[in-house]
Coordinates of C-alpha atoms and ligand atoms in Angstrom, one line a residue:
X99 CA 43.3 84.7 -19.0
X100 CA 43.9 88.4 -19.0
X101 CA 41.4 89.2 -16.9
X102 CA 42.2 86.9 -13.3
X103 CA 45.8 89.1 -14.2
X104 CA 46.2 90.9 -11.0
X105 CA 48.3 93.7 -12.9
X106 CA 49.3 95.3 -9.7
X107 CA 50.3 93.1 -7.2
X108 CA 53.0 91.3 -11.3
X109 CA 54.5 94.2 -11.8
X110 CA 55.6 95.4 -7.7
X111 CA 56.7 91.9 -7.7
X112 CA 59.3 92.2 -11.4
X113 CA 60.3 95.8 -9.9
X114 CA 61.0 94.2 -7.1
X115 CA 63.0 91.7 -8.1
X116 CA 64.7 94.1 -11.4
X117 CA 65.3 96.7 -8.0
X118 CA 67.6 94.4 -6.6
X119 CA 69.6 93.9 -9.6
X120 CA 72.5 96.0 -10.3
X121 CA 71.4 99.2 -12.2
X122 CA 73.9 98.9 -14.9
X123 CA 74.5 101.2 -18.6
X124 CA 75.0 104.4 -19.1
X125 CA 72.8 107.3 -19.2
X126 CA 72.6 108.9 -22.7
X127 CA 75.7 112.1 -21.9
X128 CA 76.0 112.3 -25.9
X129 CA 72.7 115.8 -25.3
X130 CA 75.1 117.6 -21.9
X131 CA 70.4 118.4 -20.5
X132 CA 69.5 114.5 -20.1
X133 CA 73.3 114.1 -18.2
X134 CA 71.5 115.6 -15.6
X135 CA 69.2 113.2 -14.8
X136 CA 68.7 110.4 -11.6
X137 CA 70.2 107.3 -13.5
X138 CA 68.6 105.7 -10.4
X139 CA 64.8 106.3 -11.5
X140 CA 62.6 103.7 -12.4
X141 CA 59.1 103.7 -12.9
X142 CA 56.4 101.5 -15.1
X143 CA 52.2 102.6 -15.8
X144 CA 49.9 100.1 -17.7
X145 CA 46.7 101.1 -18.9
X146 CA 44.9 98.6 -20.1
X147 CA 41.9 98.8 -23.0
X148 CA 39.2 99.2 -20.0
X149 CA 40.4 102.4 -18.5
X150 CA 42.4 100.5 -15.5
X151 CA 45.5 102.0 -14.8
X152 CA 48.0 100.3 -12.6
X153 CA 51.5 102.2 -11.6
X154 CA 55.0 101.4 -9.9
X155 CA 57.8 103.7 -9.4
X156 CA 58.6 106.6 -10.8
X157 CA 55.9 107.0 -13.2
X158 CA 54.6 109.7 -12.1
X159 CA 58.0 112.4 -12.9
X160 CA 58.3 114.1 -15.8
X161 CA 61.4 112.1 -18.3
X162 CA 61.7 113.1 -21.8
X163 CA 60.6 110.8 -24.6
X164 CA 62.6 111.8 -27.1
X165 CA 62.9 109.3 -29.9
X166 CA 59.2 107.7 -28.7
X167 CA 58.3 111.9 -30.6
X168 CA 58.7 109.9 -33.3
X169 CA 56.2 107.9 -33.5
X170 CA 53.6 110.3 -33.3
X171 CA 55.3 113.2 -35.9
X172 CA 54.4 109.3 -37.9
X173 CA 50.9 109.9 -36.6
X174 CA 50.4 113.2 -38.0
X175 CA 52.0 112.7 -41.0
X176 CA 50.1 109.5 -41.9
X177 CA 46.9 111.1 -41.0
X178 CA 47.9 114.1 -43.2
X179 CA 49.5 112.5 -46.7
X180 CA 48.2 109.3 -46.1
X181 CA 49.6 106.5 -48.2
X182 CA 51.5 109.2 -51.1
X183 CA 54.5 109.7 -47.8
X184 CA 55.7 106.2 -48.3
X185 CA 57.6 107.4 -51.4
X186 CA 59.5 109.5 -49.3
X187 CA 60.1 107.2 -45.8
X188 CA 61.2 103.6 -46.5
X189 CA 59.7 100.6 -43.7
X190 CA 62.2 98.2 -43.6
X191 CA 64.6 98.0 -40.6
X192 CA 68.0 99.9 -41.5
X193 CA 70.5 97.0 -39.6
X194 CA 72.4 100.2 -38.9
X195 CA 72.6 102.5 -36.0
X196 CA 69.7 105.4 -35.8
X197 CA 72.0 108.1 -36.5
X198 CA 74.3 106.5 -39.5
X199 CA 74.6 108.1 -42.3
X200 CA 75.6 104.8 -44.1
X201 CA 72.5 104.3 -46.6
X202 CA 71.1 107.1 -47.9
X203 CA 74.1 107.8 -50.4
X204 CA 73.2 104.0 -52.2
X205 CA 69.5 104.3 -51.0
X206 CA 69.5 107.7 -52.8
X207 CA 67.9 110.2 -49.8
X208 CA 64.8 108.0 -49.3
X209 CA 65.7 107.0 -45.1
X210 CA 64.8 103.1 -44.4
X211 CA 62.8 103.8 -41.6
X212 CA 60.1 106.5 -40.1
X213 CA 61.9 105.3 -36.7
X214 CA 66.0 106.1 -37.7
X215 CA 66.7 109.9 -37.1
X216 CA 66.7 110.9 -41.4
X217 CA 63.4 109.0 -41.4
X218 CA 62.1 111.3 -38.6
X219 CA 63.1 114.2 -40.1
X220 CA 62.0 113.7 -43.5
X221 CA 58.7 113.6 -41.2
X222 CA 59.5 115.8 -39.8
X223 CA 60.1 118.1 -43.5
X224 CA 56.5 116.5 -44.5
X225 CA 55.1 118.0 -41.9
X226 CA 56.5 122.1 -41.7
X227 CA 55.7 121.5 -46.1
X228 CA 51.1 120.6 -44.6
X229 CA 51.2 122.6 -41.6
X230 CA 51.7 126.0 -40.2
X231 CA 53.3 126.2 -37.4
X232 CA 54.7 123.0 -37.5
X233 CA 56.3 122.8 -33.7
X234 CA 52.6 124.8 -32.0
X235 CA 50.4 121.3 -34.4
X236 CA 52.5 119.2 -33.1
X237 CA 52.2 120.0 -29.9
X238 CA 48.3 120.7 -29.6
X239 CA 47.3 116.8 -31.6
X240 CA 50.2 115.1 -28.6
X241 CA 48.0 117.1 -26.5
X242 CA 45.1 116.1 -27.7
X243 CA 45.9 112.4 -28.6
X244 CA 47.0 112.3 -24.1
X245 CA 43.8 114.6 -23.4
X246 CA 46.5 116.1 -21.8
X247 CA 46.6 120.3 -21.7
X248 CA 49.1 120.1 -19.6
X249 CA 52.4 119.0 -22.1
X250 CA 55.5 120.9 -23.0
X251 CA 58.7 121.1 -24.7
X252 CA 61.9 121.3 -22.8
X253 CA 63.9 124.3 -24.5
X254 CA 66.3 123.1 -22.4
X255 CA 67.1 120.3 -23.9
X256 CA 66.2 120.9 -27.7
X257 CA 68.7 123.9 -27.0
X258 CA 71.8 121.1 -25.7
X259 CA 71.1 119.4 -28.2
X260 CA 70.8 121.5 -30.7
X261 CA 74.7 122.8 -29.6
X262 CA 75.9 119.3 -30.3
X263 CA 73.4 118.1 -33.0
X264 CA 76.6 117.8 -35.2
X265 CA 75.7 114.3 -36.9
X266 CA 71.9 115.6 -37.4
X267 CA 72.8 118.4 -39.2
X268 CA 75.4 116.2 -41.2
X269 CA 72.5 114.4 -41.6
X270 CA 69.1 116.9 -42.8
X271 CA 71.9 118.7 -44.7
X272 CA 72.6 115.5 -46.3
X273 CA 68.9 115.0 -47.2
X274 CA 68.3 118.0 -48.9
X275 CA 71.1 117.1 -50.6
X276 CA 69.7 114.5 -52.6
X277 CA 66.7 115.5 -53.0
X278 CA 64.3 114.6 -50.4
X279 CA 64.1 117.6 -47.8
X280 CA 61.8 120.2 -49.6
X281 CA 62.0 123.4 -46.4
X282 CA 65.4 125.0 -45.0
X283 CA 67.5 122.3 -43.5
X284 CA 68.0 124.5 -40.4
X285 CA 64.4 124.8 -39.6
X286 CA 63.7 120.9 -40.4
X287 CA 66.3 120.1 -37.7
X288 CA 65.1 123.3 -35.4
X289 CA 61.2 120.7 -35.4
X290 CA 62.8 118.4 -35.3
X291 CA 65.1 119.1 -31.5
X292 CA 61.7 120.6 -30.1
X293 CA 59.9 117.2 -31.4
X294 CA 62.8 115.4 -29.3
X295 CA 62.2 117.0 -26.3
X296 CA 58.9 116.5 -25.5
X297 CA 58.3 115.2 -22.5
X298 CA 55.8 112.7 -21.0
X299 CA 55.5 110.9 -17.8
X300 CA 55.2 106.9 -18.2
X301 CA 51.3 107.6 -17.2
X302 CA 50.9 110.4 -19.9
X303 CA 52.6 107.7 -22.4
X304 CA 50.4 105.1 -22.0
X305 CA 47.4 107.6 -22.0
X306 CA 49.1 109.4 -25.5
X307 CA 49.1 105.8 -27.4
X308 CA 45.4 104.3 -26.3
X309 CA 44.9 105.5 -30.0
X310 CA 47.2 101.7 -31.0
X311 CA 45.7 99.7 -28.7
X312 CA 41.7 99.9 -29.5
X313 CA 40.5 99.9 -32.8
X314 CA 37.9 102.7 -31.7
X315 CA 39.6 104.8 -30.1
X316 CA 38.4 108.1 -30.1
X317 CA 40.0 111.3 -29.1
X318 CA 39.5 114.2 -27.1
X319 CA 38.3 116.5 -30.2
X320 CA 35.6 113.7 -30.6
X321 CA 38.5 112.3 -33.7
X322 CA 39.7 109.2 -34.7
X323 CA 43.1 109.9 -35.0
X324 CA 43.7 107.0 -37.5
X325 CA 41.9 105.0 -39.8
X326 CA 42.1 101.3 -38.1
X327 CA 44.2 100.3 -41.2
X328 CA 47.7 103.6 -41.4
X329 CA 47.2 102.1 -36.7
X330 CA 47.9 98.6 -37.5
X331 CA 50.8 99.9 -40.0
X332 CA 52.3 101.9 -37.8
X333 CA 52.4 99.3 -35.1
X334 CA 54.3 97.3 -37.7
X335 CA 56.4 99.6 -38.1
X336 CA 57.2 99.7 -33.9
X337 CA 57.7 96.2 -34.7
X338 CA 59.8 96.0 -36.8
X339 CA 61.7 98.9 -36.3
X340 CA 60.9 100.3 -32.8
X341 CA 64.2 99.4 -31.2
X342 CA 67.4 101.0 -33.1
X343 CA 69.0 97.7 -34.0
X344 CA 68.1 95.6 -31.5
X345 CA 63.9 95.4 -32.6
X346 CA 64.7 91.7 -33.2
X347 CA 66.0 91.2 -30.1
X348 CA 62.8 92.9 -28.5
X349 CA 60.1 90.8 -30.7
X350 CA 62.1 87.9 -29.0
X351 CA 62.1 88.2 -25.7
X352 CA 59.2 91.3 -25.4
X353 CA 56.7 90.1 -28.1
X354 CA 55.4 93.4 -28.6
X355 CA 55.5 96.9 -31.4
X356 CA 57.3 99.8 -29.4
X357 CA 59.5 102.3 -29.9
X358 CA 62.1 103.3 -26.8
X359 CA 64.2 107.3 -27.2
X360 CA 67.7 107.9 -25.3
X361 CA 65.8 109.5 -22.5
X362 CA 65.2 106.0 -21.1
X363 CA 62.0 105.6 -22.4
X364 CA 60.5 102.8 -23.7
X365 CA 56.5 101.8 -24.8
X366 CA 55.4 98.9 -25.4
X367 CA 51.4 97.9 -26.9
X368 CA 49.2 94.5 -26.4
X369 CA 46.8 95.7 -28.8
X370 CA 43.2 95.6 -28.0
X371 CA 45.1 94.9 -24.4
X372 CA 47.1 97.0 -23.4
X373 CA 49.9 99.9 -23.3
X374 CA 52.7 100.1 -21.5
X375 CA 55.7 102.7 -20.2
X376 CA 58.9 101.0 -18.9
X377 CA 61.3 104.3 -17.4
X378 CA 65.0 104.0 -16.4
X379 CA 67.6 105.8 -18.2
X380 CA 70.3 103.6 -17.9
X381 CA 70.6 102.3 -21.9
X382 CA 71.8 99.2 -22.9
X383 CA 74.9 99.2 -25.7
X384 CA 72.3 100.1 -28.2
X385 CA 71.0 102.5 -26.8
X386 CA 67.3 100.6 -25.0
X387 CA 66.5 101.1 -21.7
X388 CA 68.2 98.4 -19.8
X389 CA 65.8 98.1 -16.5
X390 CA 62.9 98.6 -19.4
X391 CA 63.5 96.7 -21.3
X392 CA 64.2 93.4 -18.6
X393 CA 60.8 94.9 -17.3
X394 CA 58.9 94.2 -20.0
X395 CA 60.8 90.9 -21.3
X396 CA 59.4 89.4 -17.6
X397 CA 56.5 91.0 -17.6
X398 CA 54.9 89.7 -21.0
X399 CA 56.7 85.8 -19.8
X400 CA 54.9 86.3 -16.7
X401 CA 51.9 87.1 -17.8
X402 CA 51.4 85.6 -20.8
X403 CA 50.3 88.4 -22.8
X404 CA 52.3 89.2 -26.6
X405 CA 51.3 88.6 -29.3
X406 CA 52.8 85.9 -30.0
Ligands
LIG503 N1 67.0 113.9 -30.4 C1 67.9 112.4 -30.4 C2 68.6 112.3 -31.1 O1 68.8 112.3 -32.7 C3 66.6 111.0 -30.6 C4 67.5 109.7 -30.2 C5 66.2 108.9 -29.7 O2 65.7 109.4 -29.1 O3 66.4 107.6 -30.3 O4 69.6 112.1 -31.3

């Protein structure tokens, strides 16, 4: 069935339809630098397991991938530490906002999952303890999986978030006080803000995440990025926890594992078939890209290609 789908024309049709609707939602302006993005940009890229690439709209425009970077950090830590890492971070949906402090005390500083901010900070802490230069190691990992030496971190965005990141600072210090951060919280936060500030286009995002689509994926360095079982587990966490407090809704409407970020990006994938990335900066009330979600829902409905 999938071979018969004219992906480009399906994408053009859905894109045109969504562009006719009002562009609803709010841009994430709590990070001042992010509020400067043109809210009307909108792009989508699809990459199939056999290497075909389709794009529509602003799919070659760089943007701040924000929380999507947490999948890369998690992959790195999982590769280094293996299952040992799960004693410091859980794998359950949190049911609370991404930056919530609420559950941490009751859970003794063990964040519910690696995609809420608290969990991603613990993952950053693991990477600091296990790499010589975590920022360089992270960037080099992203460049290798994407097979693209031109990926970079926006220092401007990282600095902008640092200036206003009071809640993230509280979170990190709180976890430290509960004994689940090994390093200096300031160092963890600096790394966390930089990690979130890596920039990619939709096209680059789909290239980056093929290691979660293709069981036989071999990176640019001739190595597997991770084992099949590890990739399966990361996909499972993306399905259950990838969309803030709207993960159930995303699964219900779209039916793919994925991850979103407050920059308006969404990456989602169908194992063994394709990776798709959508970007539009206006977010719905749960913090996910409004147009991105609409597009992906329409795409899996029209192509009948989801995991269910
Ligand atoms: N750097 C952002 C923050 O911590 C990431 C949020 C996101 O994309 O979910 O607020």
